PDB file of C-alpha atoms in Angstrom:
ATOM      1  CA  ASP F   1       0.179  -0.142   0.005  1.00 65.00           C
ATOM      2  CA  THR F   2       1.728   3.243  -1.447  1.00 68.00           C
ATOM      3  CA  GLU F   3      -0.812   5.707  -0.519  1.00 91.00           C
ATOM      4  CA  VAL F   4      -2.259   8.343   1.708  1.00 96.00           C
ATOM      5  CA  THR F   5      -6.030   8.436   2.170  1.00 96.00           C
ATOM      6  CA  GLN F   6      -7.855  11.159   3.187  1.00 97.00           C
ATOM      7  CA  THR F   7     -11.597  12.148   4.204  1.00 97.00           C
ATOM      8  CA  PRO F   8     -14.105  13.018   3.413  1.00 97.00           C
ATOM      9  CA  LYS F   9     -12.792  14.964  -0.444  1.00 96.00           C
ATOM     10  CA  HIS F  10     -15.228  17.530  -0.112  1.00 97.00           C
ATOM     11  CA  LEU F  11     -16.360  19.291   3.353  1.00 96.00           C
ATOM     12  CA  VAL F  12     -18.928  22.329   3.327  1.00 96.00           C
ATOM     13  CA  MET F  13     -19.384  23.755   6.949  1.00 93.00           C
ATOM     14  CA  GLY F  14     -20.758  26.550   8.624  1.00 90.00           C
ATOM     15  CA  MET F  15     -18.556  28.820  10.865  1.00 89.00           C
ATOM     16  CA  THR F  16     -20.210  27.378  14.235  1.00 88.00           C
ATOM     17  CA  ASN F  17     -19.625  23.859  13.318  1.00 90.00           C
ATOM     18  CA  LYS F  18     -17.032  21.300  14.531  1.00 95.00           C
ATOM     19  CA  LYS F  19     -16.044  18.926  11.828  1.00 96.00           C
ATOM     20  CA  SER F  20     -12.887  16.785  11.456  1.00 97.00           C
ATOM     21  CA  LEU F  21     -10.649  15.845   8.572  1.00 98.00           C
ATOM     22  CA  LYS F  22      -9.001  11.843   8.594  1.00 98.00           C
ATOM     23  CA  CYS F  23      -6.032  10.632   7.204  1.00 98.00           C
ATOM     24  CA  GLU F  24      -4.652   7.551   6.891  1.00 97.00           C
ATOM     25  CA  GLN F  25      -1.302   5.677   5.544  1.00 96.00           C
ATOM     26  CA  HIS F  26      -0.319   1.939   5.926  1.00 92.00           C
ATOM     27  CA  MET F  27       3.130   2.637   4.635  1.00 91.00           C
ATOM     28  CA  GLY F  28       4.832   2.906   8.074  1.00 90.00           C
ATOM     29  CA  HIS F  29       5.851   6.211   7.859  1.00 91.00           C
ATOM     30  CA  ARG F  30       6.404   8.017  11.122  1.00 91.00           C
ATOM     31  CA  ALA F  31       6.264  11.246  10.102  1.00 92.00           C
ATOM     32  CA  MET F  32       2.481  12.680   9.190  1.00 95.00           C
ATOM     33  CA  TYR F  33       1.775  16.640   8.109  1.00 96.00           C
ATOM     34  CA  TRP F  34      -1.039  18.420   7.365  1.00 98.00           C
ATOM     35  CA  TYR F  35      -0.698  21.545   4.622  1.00 98.00           C
ATOM     36  CA  LYS F  36      -3.139  23.790   3.697  1.00 98.00           C
ATOM     37  CA  GLN F  37      -2.864  25.133   0.042  1.00 97.00           C
ATOM     38  CA  LYS F  38      -5.039  27.886  -1.149  1.00 96.00           C
ATOM     39  CA  ALA F  39      -5.665  27.789  -5.895  1.00 93.00           C
ATOM     40  CA  LYS F  40      -2.590  28.093  -7.417  1.00 91.00           C
ATOM     41  CA  LYS F  41      -0.261  28.564  -4.492  1.00 95.00           C
ATOM     42  CA  PRO F  42       2.288  25.911  -2.922  1.00 96.00           C
ATOM     43  CA  PRO F  43       1.172  23.935   0.403  1.00 97.00           C
ATOM     44  CA  GLU F  44       1.770  25.578   3.443  1.00 96.00           C
ATOM     45  CA  LEU F  45       2.636  23.720   6.520  1.00 96.00           C
ATOM     46  CA  MET F  46       0.632  23.488   9.395  1.00 97.00           C
ATOM     47  CA  PHE F  47       1.565  20.677  11.525  1.00 97.00           C
ATOM     48  CA  VAL F  48       4.108  18.033  11.730  1.00 95.00           C
ATOM     49  CA  TYR F  49       3.578  14.695  13.991  1.00 95.00           C
ATOM     50  CA  SER F  50       6.743  12.718  14.452  1.00 91.00           C
ATOM     51  CA  TYR F  51       6.333   8.998  15.602  1.00 92.00           C
ATOM     52  CA  GLU F  52       2.929  10.509  17.191  1.00 94.00           C
ATOM     53  CA  LYS F  53       4.268  13.638  18.701  1.00 94.00           C
ATOM     54  CA  LEU F  54       3.443  16.962  17.663  1.00 95.00           C
ATOM     55  CA  SER F  55       7.145  18.051  16.194  1.00 92.00           C
ATOM     56  CA  ILE F  56       6.036  21.271  14.593  1.00 93.00           C
ATOM     57  CA  ASN F  57       3.048  23.679  14.995  1.00 95.00           C
ATOM     58  CA  GLU F  58       3.494  26.447  12.906  1.00 94.00           C
ATOM     59  CA  SER F  59       1.497  28.878  14.634  1.00 93.00           C
ATOM     60  CA  VAL F  60      -1.812  27.323  13.643  1.00 96.00           C
ATOM     61  CA  PRO F  61      -4.817  29.306  15.016  1.00 96.00           C
ATOM     62  CA  SER F  62      -6.525  26.956  17.624  1.00 96.00           C
ATOM     63  CA  ARG F  63      -9.427  26.497  15.760  1.00 96.00           C
ATOM     64  CA  PHE F  64      -7.652  23.720  14.062  1.00 97.00           C
ATOM     65  CA  SER F  65      -6.771  21.161  16.373  1.00 97.00           C
ATOM     66  CA  PRO F  66      -4.418  18.196  15.154  1.00 98.00           C
ATOM     67  CA  GLU F  67      -4.474  14.547  16.912  1.00 97.00           C
ATOM     68  CA  CYS F  68      -2.392  11.822  16.012  1.00 97.00           C
ATOM     69  CA  PRO F  69      -4.441   8.593  17.775  1.00 95.00           C
ATOM     70  CA  ASN F  70      -1.779   5.923  16.278  1.00 94.00           C
ATOM     71  CA  SER F  71       1.315   5.972  14.153  1.00 90.00           C
ATOM     72  CA  SER F  72      -1.143   5.236  10.685  1.00 95.00           C
ATOM     73  CA  LEU F  73      -3.690   7.663  11.300  1.00 97.00           C
ATOM     74  CA  LEU F  74      -3.542  11.674  11.353  1.00 98.00           C
ATOM     75  CA  ASN F  75      -6.835  14.082  12.220  1.00 98.00           C
ATOM     76  CA  LEU F  76      -7.537  17.326  11.956  1.00 98.00           C
ATOM     77  CA  HIS F  77     -10.462  18.734  14.160  1.00 98.00           C
ATOM     78  CA  LEU F  78     -11.975  21.877  12.983  1.00 97.00           C
ATOM     79  CA  HIS F  79     -14.053  24.510  14.973  1.00 95.00           C
ATOM     80  CA  ALA F  80     -15.590  28.081  14.736  1.00 93.00           C
ATOM     81  CA  LEU F  81     -13.485  28.597  11.405  1.00 94.00           C
ATOM     82  CA  GLN F  82     -13.819  31.464   9.165  1.00 95.00           C
ATOM     83  CA  PRO F  83     -14.593  31.553   5.392  1.00 95.00           C
ATOM     84  CA  GLU F  84     -10.698  32.471   4.880  1.00 96.00           C
ATOM     85  CA  ASP F  85      -9.889  28.810   6.083  1.00 97.00           C
ATOM     86  CA  SER F  86     -11.551  27.482   3.105  1.00 97.00           C
ATOM     87  CA  ALA F  87      -8.694  26.087   1.039  1.00 97.00           C
ATOM     88  CA  LEU F  88      -7.556  22.214   0.266  1.00 97.00           C
ATOM     89  CA  TYR F  89      -6.231  20.668   3.209  1.00 98.00           C
ATOM     90  CA  LEU F  90      -3.218  18.401   1.910  1.00 97.00           C
ATOM     91  CA  CYS F  91      -2.115  15.505   4.240  1.00 97.00           C
ATOM     92  CA  ALA F  92       1.429  14.062   3.531  1.00 96.00           C
ATOM     93  CA  SER F  93       3.575  11.082   5.142  1.00 95.00           C
ATOM     94  CA  SER F  94       7.479  10.362   4.779  1.00 92.00           C
ATOM     95  CA  GLN F  95       9.556   8.124   6.422  1.00 86.00           C
ATOM     96  CA  GLY F  96      10.785   9.068   9.945  1.00 71.00           C
ATOM     97  CA  ASP F  97      13.893  11.470  10.705  1.00 64.00           C
ATOM     98  CA  GLY F  98      16.945  10.548   9.908  1.00 54.00           C
ATOM     99  CA  SER F  99      16.024   8.418   6.776  1.00 58.00           C
ATOM    100  CA  ARG F 100      17.760   9.856   3.228  1.00 60.00           C
ATOM    101  CA  ALA F 101      14.343   8.615   1.419  1.00 58.00           C
ATOM    102  CA  ASN F 102      12.532  11.538   2.870  1.00 81.00           C
ATOM    103  CA  VAL F 103      10.006  11.502   0.287  1.00 89.00           C
ATOM    104  CA  LEU F 104       6.603  13.339   1.080  1.00 93.00           C
ATOM    105  CA  THR F 105       3.870  11.072  -0.158  1.00 94.00           C
ATOM    106  CA  PHE F 106       0.596  13.183  -0.524  1.00 96.00           C
ATOM    107  CA  GLY F 107      -3.261  12.232  -0.296  1.00 96.00           C
ATOM    108  CA  ALA F 108      -5.814  13.792  -2.522  1.00 95.00           C
ATOM    109  CA  GLY F 109      -7.040  16.560  -0.541  1.00 96.00           C
ATOM    110  CA  SER F 110      -9.962  17.618   1.635  1.00 97.00           C
ATOM    111  CA  ARG F 111     -11.580  20.789  -0.199  1.00 97.00           C
ATOM    112  CA  LEU F 112     -12.903  22.916   2.761  1.00 97.00           C
ATOM    113  CA  THR F 113     -15.443  25.288   2.371  1.00 96.00           C
ATOM    114  CA  VAL F 114     -16.452  27.462   5.217  1.00 95.00           C
ATOM    115  CA  LEU F 115     -19.663  29.572   5.098  1.00 93.00           C
TER     116      LEU F 115
ATOM    117  CA  ALA K   1      16.343  31.114   6.406  1.00 85.00           C
ATOM    118  CA  GLN K   2      16.352  29.363   3.420  1.00 89.00           C
ATOM    119  CA  THR K   3      14.350  30.308  -0.065  1.00 94.00           C
ATOM    120  CA  VAL K   4      13.088  28.579  -3.012  1.00 97.00           C
ATOM    121  CA  THR K   5      12.292  30.816  -6.435  1.00 97.00           C
ATOM    122  CA  GLN K   6      10.893  29.860  -9.501  1.00 98.00           C
ATOM    123  CA  SER K   7      10.745  32.774 -11.491  1.00 97.00           C
ATOM    124  CA  GLN K   8       8.163  31.282 -14.238  1.00 97.00           C
ATOM    125  CA  PRO K   9       4.765  31.155 -13.218  1.00 97.00           C
ATOM    126  CA  GLU K  10       3.853  29.796 -16.646  1.00 98.00           C
ATOM    127  CA  MET K  11       5.178  27.803 -19.479  1.00 98.00           C
ATOM    128  CA  SER K  12       3.786  26.354 -22.584  1.00 98.00           C
ATOM    129  CA  VAL K  13       5.526  23.769 -24.626  1.00 98.00           C
ATOM    130  CA  GLN K  14       4.207  21.702 -27.643  1.00 98.00           C
ATOM    131  CA  GLU K  15       3.479  17.772 -27.789  1.00 98.00           C
ATOM    132  CA  ALA K  16       6.418  15.944 -28.174  1.00 97.00           C
ATOM    133  CA  GLU K  17       8.888  18.845 -27.633  1.00 98.00           C
ATOM    134  CA  THR K  18      11.137  19.495 -24.694  1.00 98.00           C
ATOM    135  CA  VAL K  19      10.736  22.189 -21.749  1.00 98.00           C
ATOM    136  CA  THR K  20      12.726  23.578 -18.985  1.00 98.00           C
ATOM    137  CA  LEU K  21      11.397  24.759 -15.765  1.00 98.00           C
ATOM    138  CA  SER K  22      13.931  26.904 -13.590  1.00 98.00           C
ATOM    139  CA  CYS K  23      14.298  26.559  -9.711  1.00 98.00           C
ATOM    140  CA  THR K  24      17.057  28.543  -7.763  1.00 98.00           C
ATOM    141  CA  TYR K  25      17.485  28.559  -4.258  1.00 97.00           C
ATOM    142  CA  ASP K  26      19.362  29.836  -1.360  1.00 96.00           C
ATOM    143  CA  THR K  27      20.705  28.184   1.734  1.00 94.00           C
ATOM    144  CA  SER K  28      23.734  28.227   3.746  1.00 92.00           C
ATOM    145  CA  GLU K  29      23.724  24.336   4.747  1.00 90.00           C
ATOM    146  CA  SER K  30      25.911  22.084   2.697  1.00 88.00           C
ATOM    147  CA  ASP K  31      24.140  18.801   2.644  1.00 89.00           C
ATOM    148  CA  TYR K  32      20.295  19.336   1.607  1.00 92.00           C
ATOM    149  CA  TYR K  33      17.875  17.802  -0.872  1.00 93.00           C
ATOM    150  CA  LEU K  34      16.320  19.214  -3.625  1.00 95.00           C
ATOM    151  CA  PHE K  35      12.604  17.839  -5.217  1.00 96.00           C
ATOM    152  CA  TRP K  36      10.261  18.548  -8.239  1.00 98.00           C
ATOM    153  CA  TYR K  37       6.854  17.419  -7.118  1.00 98.00           C
ATOM    154  CA  LYS K  38       4.025  17.745  -9.878  1.00 97.00           C
ATOM    155  CA  GLN K  39       0.349  18.654  -9.323  1.00 97.00           C
ATOM    156  CA  PRO K  40      -2.258  17.874 -12.264  1.00 94.00           C
ATOM    157  CA  PRO K  41      -5.282  19.676 -11.956  1.00 89.00           C
ATOM    158  CA  SER K  42      -7.813  18.540  -9.247  1.00 80.00           C
ATOM    159  CA  ARG K  43      -5.773  15.491  -8.508  1.00 83.00           C
ATOM    160  CA  GLN K  44      -2.855  14.976  -6.150  1.00 91.00           C
ATOM    161  CA  MET K  45       0.412  15.983  -6.142  1.00 95.00           C
ATOM    162  CA  ILE K  46       3.470  13.632  -6.599  1.00 95.00           C
ATOM    163  CA  LEU K  47       6.979  13.150  -6.612  1.00 95.00           C
ATOM    164  CA  VAL K  48       8.807  13.733 -10.122  1.00 97.00           C
ATOM    165  CA  ILE K  49      12.370  13.630  -9.443  1.00 96.00           C
ATOM    166  CA  ARG K  50      14.796  13.761  -6.118  1.00 94.00           C
ATOM    167  CA  GLN K  51      18.180  15.045  -6.015  1.00 94.00           C
ATOM    168  CA  GLU K  52      20.792  14.846  -3.280  1.00 91.00           C
ATOM    169  CA  ALA K  53      23.011  17.622  -3.013  1.00 91.00           C
ATOM    170  CA  TYR K  54      25.891  15.382  -2.188  1.00 90.00           C
ATOM    171  CA  LYS K  55      25.789  13.562  -5.177  1.00 89.00           C
ATOM    172  CA  GLN K  56      27.480  15.565  -8.275  1.00 86.00           C
ATOM    173  CA  GLN K  57      25.444  13.276 -11.260  1.00 92.00           C
ATOM    174  CA  ASN K  58      22.396  14.787 -12.172  1.00 94.00           C
ATOM    175  CA  ALA K  59      19.087  12.670 -11.449  1.00 93.00           C
ATOM    176  CA  THR K  60      16.995  11.303 -14.306  1.00 94.00           C
ATOM    177  CA  GLU K  61      13.454   9.546 -14.164  1.00 93.00           C
ATOM    178  CA  ASN K  62      12.519   8.465 -17.896  1.00 96.00           C
ATOM    179  CA  ARG K  63      11.651  11.847 -19.594  1.00 97.00           C
ATOM    180  CA  PHE K  64      12.839  14.198 -16.877  1.00 98.00           C
ATOM    181  CA  SER K  65      15.941  14.752 -15.534  1.00 97.00           C
ATOM    182  CA  VAL K  66      17.232  18.111 -13.704  1.00 97.00           C
ATOM    183  CA  ASN K  67      20.299  20.352 -14.546  1.00 97.00           C
ATOM    184  CA  PHE K  68      21.695  20.610 -10.770  1.00 97.00           C
ATOM    185  CA  GLN K  69      24.264  23.340 -10.381  1.00 96.00           C
ATOM    186  CA  LYS K  70      25.076  23.310  -7.068  1.00 95.00           C
ATOM    187  CA  ALA K  71      27.853  26.647  -6.889  1.00 94.00           C
ATOM    188  CA  ALA K  72      24.618  28.488  -8.453  1.00 96.00           C
ATOM    189  CA  LYS K  73      22.051  27.069  -6.537  1.00 96.00           C
ATOM    190  CA  SER K  74      20.087  26.118  -9.288  1.00 97.00           C
ATOM    191  CA  PHE K  75      18.106  23.277  -9.601  1.00 97.00           C
ATOM    192  CA  SER K  76      15.877  23.019 -13.332  1.00 98.00           C
ATOM    193  CA  LEU K  77      13.732  20.347 -14.768  1.00 98.00           C
ATOM    194  CA  LYS K  78      13.815  19.211 -18.206  1.00 98.00           C
ATOM    195  CA  ILE K  79      10.653  17.311 -19.325  1.00 98.00           C
ATOM    196  CA  SER K  80      11.567  15.848 -22.714  1.00 98.00           C
ATOM    197  CA  ASP K  81       9.079  14.503 -25.401  1.00 98.00           C
ATOM    198  CA  SER K  82       6.391  16.304 -23.820  1.00 98.00           C
ATOM    199  CA  GLN K  83       2.902  14.660 -23.353  1.00 97.00           C
ATOM    200  CA  LEU K  84      -0.691  16.036 -22.713  1.00 97.00           C
ATOM    201  CA  GLY K  85      -0.569  14.375 -19.110  1.00 95.00           C
ATOM    202  CA  ASP K  86       2.450  16.500 -18.037  1.00 97.00           C
ATOM    203  CA  ALA K  87       0.041  19.416 -18.055  1.00 97.00           C
ATOM    204  CA  ALA K  88       0.144  20.451 -14.749  1.00 97.00           C
ATOM    205  CA  MET K  89       1.480  23.055 -11.853  1.00 97.00           C
ATOM    206  CA  TYR K  90       5.496  21.872 -10.845  1.00 98.00           C
ATOM    207  CA  PHE K  91       6.261  22.972  -7.488  1.00 98.00           C
ATOM    208  CA  CYS K  92      10.194  22.725  -6.804  1.00 98.00           C
ATOM    209  CA  ALA K  93      10.882  22.245  -3.138  1.00 97.00           C
ATOM    210  CA  TYR K  94      14.117  22.074  -0.504  1.00 95.00           C
ATOM    211  CA  ARG K  95      14.284  20.190   2.568  1.00 92.00           C
ATOM    212  CA  GLY K  96      17.716  20.635   4.923  1.00 89.00           C
ATOM    213  CA  ALA K  97      19.162  17.352   5.529  1.00 83.00           C
ATOM    214  CA  SER K  98      20.012  17.693   9.373  1.00 79.00           C
ATOM    215  CA  GLY K  99      16.624  16.295  10.394  1.00 71.00           C
ATOM    216  CA  THR K 100      14.180  18.931   9.546  1.00 79.00           C
ATOM    217  CA  TYR K 101      10.726  17.907   8.401  1.00 86.00           C
ATOM    218  CA  LYS K 102      10.184  21.547   6.679  1.00 90.00           C
ATOM    219  CA  TYR K 103      10.147  21.112   3.265  1.00 93.00           C
ATOM    220  CA  ILE K 104      10.183  24.978   1.440  1.00 94.00           C
ATOM    221  CA  PHE K 105       7.984  25.201  -1.753  1.00 97.00           C
ATOM    222  CA  GLY K 106       8.584  27.548  -4.596  1.00 98.00           C
ATOM    223  CA  THR K 107       5.407  29.350  -5.898  1.00 98.00           C
ATOM    224  CA  GLY K 108       5.041  26.708  -8.813  1.00 98.00           C
ATOM    225  CA  THR K 109       5.360  26.969 -12.369  1.00 98.00           C
ATOM    226  CA  ARG K 110       2.178  25.895 -14.261  1.00 98.00           C
ATOM    227  CA  LEU K 111       3.039  23.974 -17.603  1.00 98.00           C
ATOM    228  CA  LYS K 112       0.596  23.776 -20.647  1.00 98.00           C
ATOM    229  CA  VAL K 113       0.932  21.314 -22.933  1.00 98.00           C
ATOM    230  CA  LEU K 114      -0.553  22.080 -26.596  1.00 97.00           C
ATOM    231  CA  ALA K 115      -1.436  19.255 -28.810  1.00 94.00           C
TER     232      ALA K 115
END
């Protein structure tokens, strides 16, 4: 299995809703990432989990809450979002720190629309 | 801080022709990795090619090759025998070799392939 699976593919939510994005990989990768991507822009790093511990938080607003329940799963909990948070949210994974093969494997993304 | 610059927002190439996408970067590190990622419209981002800075030999993957000039901090991507399926946004990315999880992405080049 060489895939990163993201669900849902599309999500529409109101500013008062609580929702979650889910990401799963079974490649044995020990680093998992959340990126935010606006149209025609590069991905912007949000969070990195390394060996199930939060390694990087790029000063993301607290309305985004990541969770890594185990080495294969990564969630992004969403609450009280703003319309400007509408974007494509990409999950990625890579082998753990120290490996020279640290290529990012991306999921297809979850397209989020905040009304 | 490291930076990655892609100076060509958009490029066009005739089918079966060759095109070169430019990427320059700035870093004070001596060991690092460089990547080209491809993101087709509404499809997931995938790795095209990877170069390790300590290797002098330019990486090649079938129709894709790079021209890595370490002294000039240049990392261009050459696509030979362009195909319609090559149409995508191409991102150049940098990652230091010192155990970081941060990938620095360029702003991207949109490649159009003309039939």
